[in-house]
Coordinates of N, CA and C in Angstrom, one line a residue:
M224 N 21.1 -18.1 4.5 CA 19.8 -17.9 3.6 C 18.7 -17.7 4.9
E225 N 19.0 -17.8 5.6 CA 17.7 -16.7 7.0 C 17.9 -16.2 7.2
D226 N 19.5 -15.8 7.9 CA 20.0 -14.8 7.9 C 19.7 -13.4 7.7
E227 N 20.3 -13.8 6.8 CA 20.5 -12.7 5.4 C 19.2 -12.2 4.8
L228 N 18.4 -13.0 4.6 CA 17.1 -13.4 4.1 C 17.4 -13.1 2.4
L229 N 18.2 -14.0 2.0 CA 18.8 -14.1 0.6 C 17.7 -15.1 -0.2
S230 N 17.5 -15.2 -1.7 CA 17.0 -16.3 -2.3 C 17.8 -17.2 -2.4
I231 N 17.3 -18.1 -3.1 CA 18.0 -19.6 -3.6 C 18.9 -18.5 -5.1
T232 N 18.4 -18.0 -5.9 CA 19.2 -17.0 -7.0 C 20.4 -16.5 -6.3
Q233 N 20.4 -15.8 -5.1 CA 21.3 -15.1 -4.6 C 22.4 -16.1 -3.7
I234 N 21.7 -16.8 -3.3 CA 22.8 -18.3 -3.1 C 23.5 -18.5 -3.6
C235 N 22.9 -19.5 -5.2 CA 23.5 -19.6 -6.3 C 24.7 -18.7 -6.5
K236 N 24.4 -17.8 -6.8 CA 25.2 -16.8 -7.4 C 26.6 -16.4 -6.7
D237 N 26.4 -16.4 -4.9 CA 27.3 -16.2 -3.9 C 28.2 -17.5 -4.3
L238 N 27.9 -18.6 -3.9 CA 28.6 -19.7 -4.0 C 28.8 -19.9 -5.0
H239 N 28.6 -19.6 -6.4 CA 29.3 -20.2 -7.8 C 28.6 -20.9 -8.1
I240 N 27.4 -21.3 -8.0 CA 26.7 -22.9 -8.6 C 25.7 -22.5 -9.3
G241 N 25.0 -23.5 -10.0 CA 23.9 -23.2 -10.8 C 22.7 -23.6 -10.4
R242 N 21.6 -23.1 -10.2 CA 20.5 -23.2 -10.1 C 20.0 -24.4 -10.2
Q243 N 20.3 -25.1 -11.0 CA 20.3 -26.6 -11.4 C 20.4 -27.4 -10.7
A244 N 22.0 -27.2 -10.3 CA 22.8 -27.9 -9.3 C 22.1 -28.1 -8.2
F245 N 21.6 -27.1 -7.7 CA 21.4 -26.4 -6.2 C 19.8 -27.2 -6.3
Y246 N 19.1 -27.5 -7.3 CA 18.0 -28.1 -7.3 C 17.8 -29.3 -7.5
N247 N 19.1 -30.2 -8.0 CA 19.4 -31.2 -7.9 C 19.8 -31.8 -6.7
W248 N 20.8 -31.0 -6.1 CA 21.0 -32.2 -4.5 C 20.0 -31.8 -4.1
M249 N 19.2 -31.0 -4.1 CA 17.5 -30.8 -3.3 C 17.0 -32.2 -3.8
E250 N 17.2 -32.7 -4.6 CA 16.4 -33.8 -5.0 C 17.2 -35.0 -4.6
D251 N 18.3 -34.9 -4.7 CA 19.2 -36.3 -4.5 C 19.5 -36.3 -2.7
K252 N 19.8 -35.3 -2.2 CA 20.3 -35.2 -0.7 C 19.4 -35.2 0.1
K253 N 18.7 -35.8 0.8 CA 17.5 -36.0 2.1 C 18.1 -34.8 2.7
G254 N 19.0 -34.9 3.0 CA 19.7 -34.2 4.3 C 19.4 -32.6 3.9
F255 N 20.0 -32.7 3.1 CA 20.4 -31.1 2.2 C 18.9 -30.2 2.3
K256 N 17.5 -31.2 1.6 CA 16.6 -31.0 1.3 C 16.1 -30.7 2.8
E257 N 15.9 -31.3 3.6 CA 15.6 -30.7 5.1 C 15.8 -29.4 5.7
M258 N 17.4 -29.7 5.5 CA 18.1 -28.4 6.2 C 17.6 -27.0 5.2
V259 N 17.5 -26.8 4.1 CA 17.0 -25.6 3.1 C 15.6 -25.7 3.6
K260 N 14.6 -26.5 3.5 CA 12.9 -26.2 3.8 C 13.0 -25.5 5.2
S261 N 14.3 -26.4 6.3 CA 14.1 -25.6 7.7 C 14.6 -24.2 7.6
A262 N 15.6 -23.7 6.6 CA 16.2 -22.5 6.9 C 15.0 -21.4 6.4
M263 N 14.5 -22.2 5.1 CA 13.2 -21.6 4.1 C 12.2 -21.0 5.7
E264 N 11.9 -22.0 6.4 CA 10.6 -21.5 7.2 C 10.8 -20.8 8.2
R265 N 12.3 -20.5 8.4 CA 12.7 -19.5 9.9 C 13.2 -18.1 8.9
R266 N 13.4 -18.1 7.8 CA 13.5 -17.0 7.3 C 11.8 -16.5 7.1
D267 N 11.0 -16.8 6.5 CA 9.9 -16.5 6.6 C 9.3 -16.3 8.2
E268 N 9.5 -17.2 9.1 CA 9.1 -16.6 10.4 C 9.7 -15.0 10.5
T269 N 11.0 -15.0 10.6 CA 11.8 -13.7 10.5 C 11.1 -12.5 9.9
L270 N 11.3 -12.7 8.4 CA 10.2 -12.1 7.3 C 8.6 -11.7 8.3
M271 N 7.9 -12.4 8.5 CA 6.6 -12.3 8.8 C 6.5 -11.3 10.2
A272 N 7.6 -12.0 11.3 CA 7.9 -11.2 12.7 C 7.9 -9.4 12.0
T273 N 8.7 -9.3 11.1 CA 9.5 -7.7 10.7 C 7.9 -7.5 9.9
V274 N 7.2 -8.0 9.7 CA 6.0 -7.3 8.6 C 5.1 -7.0 9.7
Y275 N 4.8 -7.5 10.6 CA 3.9 -7.4 12.0 C 4.0 -6.3 12.8
S276 N 5.5 -6.1 13.0 CA 6.2 -5.2 13.6 C 6.1 -3.9 12.7
S277 N 6.4 -3.4 11.4 CA 5.9 -2.8 10.8 C 4.9 -2.2 10.9
I278 N 3.8 -3.1 10.3 CA 2.0 -2.7 10.3 C 1.8 -2.1 11.9
K279 N 2.3 -2.8 13.0 CA 2.5 -2.4 14.6 C 2.8 -1.0 14.7
R280 N 3.7 -0.5 13.6 CA 4.4 0.6 14.2 C 3.5 1.8 13.7
K281 N 3.0 1.5 12.3 CA 2.1 2.3 11.1 C 1.0 2.3 11.7
L282 N 0.4 1.1 12.7 CA -0.9 1.0 13.6 C -1.4 2.1 14.7
E283 N 0.1 2.5 15.2 CA 0.4 3.0 16.9 C 0.7 4.5 16.4
G284 N 1.7 4.7 15.8 CA 2.8 6.1 15.5 C 4.1 5.6 16.2
Y285 N 4.6 6.6 15.7 CA 5.6 6.3 16.4 C 6.7 8.1 16.4
T286 N 7.8 8.1 17.5 CA 8.6 9.2 16.9 C 9.9 9.0 17.0
T287 N 10.6 9.9 16.2 CA 11.9 9.3 16.0 C 12.9 10.2 16.5
V288 N 13.9 10.1 17.0 CA 14.7 11.2 17.7 C 16.1 11.4 16.8
I289 N 16.3 12.7 16.6 CA 17.7 12.7 15.9 C 18.6 13.7 17.0
E290 N 19.7 13.3 17.3 CA 20.4 13.9 17.9 C 21.7 14.2 17.7
K291 N 22.5 15.7 17.0 CA 23.3 16.6 16.6 C 24.1 17.4 17.5
D292 N 25.8 16.8 17.5 CA 26.4 17.6 18.4 C 26.8 18.4 17.2
I293 N 26.9 19.7 17.7 CA 27.7 20.8 17.1 C 28.8 21.5 18.0
Y294 N 30.3 21.5 16.7 CA 31.1 21.7 17.2 C 32.0 23.1 16.5
V295 N 32.4 24.0 17.2 CA 32.7 24.9 16.4 C 34.6 25.0 16.9
P296 N 35.2 25.6 15.6 CA 36.9 25.9 15.8 C 37.2 26.7 17.2
D297 N 38.3 25.8 17.9 CA 38.7 27.0 18.9 C 39.1 28.3 18.4
M298 N 38.8 29.7 19.2 CA 39.2 30.3 18.7 C 41.1 30.9 18.9
D299 N 41.7 30.1 20.1 CA 43.0 30.0 20.4 C 43.8 29.0 19.4
N300 N 43.2 27.7 19.0 CA 43.8 26.4 18.1 C 43.3 26.5 16.8
T301 N 42.9 26.9 15.7 CA 42.2 26.7 14.9 C 42.0 25.5 14.3
T302 N 42.9 24.3 14.8 CA 43.2 23.1 14.4 C 42.0 21.9 15.1
N303 N 41.7 23.0 16.7 CA 41.1 22.1 17.3 C 39.4 22.6 17.4
L304 N 38.8 21.6 17.7 CA 37.3 21.9 17.6 C 36.9 21.6 18.9
I305 N 36.1 22.9 19.9 CA 35.1 22.6 21.1 C 33.6 22.6 20.8
F306 N 33.2 21.8 21.7 CA 31.6 21.2 21.7 C 31.0 22.8 21.9
K307 N 30.1 23.3 21.0 CA 29.3 24.2 21.0 C 27.7 23.6 21.8
Q308 N 27.0 23.0 21.2 CA 25.7 22.2 21.7 C 25.4 21.4 21.4
K309 N 23.6 20.9 21.8 CA 23.6 19.3 21.5 C 22.4 19.7 20.9
V310 N 21.5 19.5 19.9 CA 20.5 19.4 18.7 C 19.8 18.3 19.3
I311 N 18.4 18.2 19.7 CA 17.5 17.1 19.6 C 16.4 17.4 18.5
I312 N 16.5 16.5 17.6 CA 14.9 17.1 17.3 C 14.1 16.1 17.2
K313 N 12.8 15.4 17.7 CA 11.9 14.8 17.7 C 11.2 14.9 16.8
K314 N 10.7 13.9 15.8 CA 9.9 13.9 15.2 C 8.5 12.8 15.3
E315 N 7.2 13.6 15.4 CA 6.3 12.3 15.7 C 5.0 12.1 14.4
Y316 N 5.6 11.1 14.2 CA 4.6 10.7 12.9 C 3.2 9.4 13.7
Q317 N 2.1 10.1 12.6 CA 0.6 9.6 13.5 C 0.7 8.3 12.7
P318 N -0.3 7.5 13.3 CA -1.1 6.4 13.3 C -1.1 6.3 11.2
D319 N -1.2 5.5 10.4 CA -1.0 5.6 9.4 C -2.7 5.1 8.4
L320 N -3.6 6.3 8.3 CA -4.9 5.9 8.1 C -4.7 4.4 7.0
K321 N -4.0 4.8 6.5 CA -4.2 4.0 4.7 C -4.0 2.3 5.7
T322 N -2.9 1.6 6.3 CA -3.1 0.8 7.1 C -4.1 0.4 7.7
I323 N -4.2 1.2 8.6 CA -5.7 1.2 9.4 C -7.0 1.0 8.8
K324 N -7.4 1.3 7.7 CA -8.6 1.2 6.6 C -8.2 -0.2 5.9
M325 N -6.9 -0.5 5.5 CA -6.4 -2.0 5.2 C -6.7 -2.9 5.9
L326 N -6.2 -2.7 7.1 CA -6.8 -3.9 8.1 C -8.2 -4.1 8.6
L327 N -9.3 -3.1 8.3 CA -10.4 -3.4 8.8 C -11.2 -3.7 7.6
D328 N -10.6 -3.4 6.7 CA -11.9 -3.7 5.3 C -11.2 -5.3 5.1
R329 N -9.8 -5.5 5.3 CA -9.7 -7.5 5.4 C -10.6 -8.0 6.2
N330 N -10.6 -7.7 8.0 CA -11.5 -7.9 9.2 C -12.6 -8.2 8.3
D331 N -13.3 -7.3 8.0 CA -14.6 -7.2 7.4 C -14.7 -8.7 6.5
K332 N -13.7 -8.6 5.7 CA -14.0 -9.5 4.7 C -13.9 -11.1 5.0
K333 N -13.2 -11.1 6.3 CA -12.8 -12.8 6.9 C -14.4 -12.8 7.8
K334 N -14.7 -11.9 8.6 CA -16.0 -12.2 9.2 C -17.1 -12.4 8.2
A335 N -17.2 -11.6 6.9 CA -18.2 -11.9 5.6 C -17.8 -13.1 5.5
A336 N -16.9 -13.7 4.7 CA -16.7 -15.4 4.4 C -16.9 -16.6 5.7
L337 N -16.8 -15.8 7.0 CA -16.8 -17.2 8.3 C -18.5 -17.3 8.7
S338 N -18.9 -15.7 7.8 CA -20.5 -16.1 8.6 C -21.4 -16.2 7.7
P339 N -22.5 -17.1 8.1 CA -23.3 -17.9 7.4 C -24.3 -16.8 6.8
T340 N -25.0 -15.5 7.6 CA -25.5 -14.8 6.4 C -24.8 -13.5 6.0
P341 N -25.0 -12.8 5.2 CA -24.2 -12.3 4.6 C -24.0 -10.7 5.6
V342 N -23.0 -10.7 5.3 CA -22.4 -9.0 6.5 C -22.1 -8.0 5.0
K343 N -22.6 -7.1 5.6 CA -22.5 -5.7 4.6 C -21.4 -5.0 4.8
S344 N -20.9 -4.5 4.0 CA -19.4 -3.8 4.1 C -19.6 -2.3 4.3
R345 N -18.7 -1.9 5.2 CA -19.0 -0.5 5.6 C -18.0 -0.1 4.9
K346 N -18.9 1.0 4.6 CA -17.8 2.5 3.7 C -17.1 3.5 5.0
R347 N -15.6 3.0 4.5 CA -15.0 4.3 5.6 C -14.2 5.3 4.6
D348 N -14.5 6.1 5.0 CA -13.7 7.5 4.6 C -12.8 8.2 5.5
F349 N -11.6 7.7 5.2 CA -10.5 8.4 6.3 C -10.1 10.2 5.6
T350 N -10.9 10.4 4.7 CA -9.9 11.6 4.2 C -10.8 12.8 5.2

């Protein structure tokens, strides 16, 4: 469940059991219920770590590198290939402004909820 990020429905299908049987085990077998709950918590922690990592990447921008080796047929023996060149393509991705705006707006809402006096929301235009 936690390693493959599977849902209960997917697990039941893989094990060829009904969802009702799964939930009956959850009610009847205390150890089973605790193991499932623990696995679900670890799965959720893994998912959240992935989410935060993805958001961080979108906030900071990133670079991808694609490497290609190009081979051509050998003039003497056409069944053999010889290395011609290596092509390296780097692509820069700028920080995502929609993600930045979303997090700033969310932060403003949190501050407004915690503040005893009303906080004016700032209008942001990143276009």
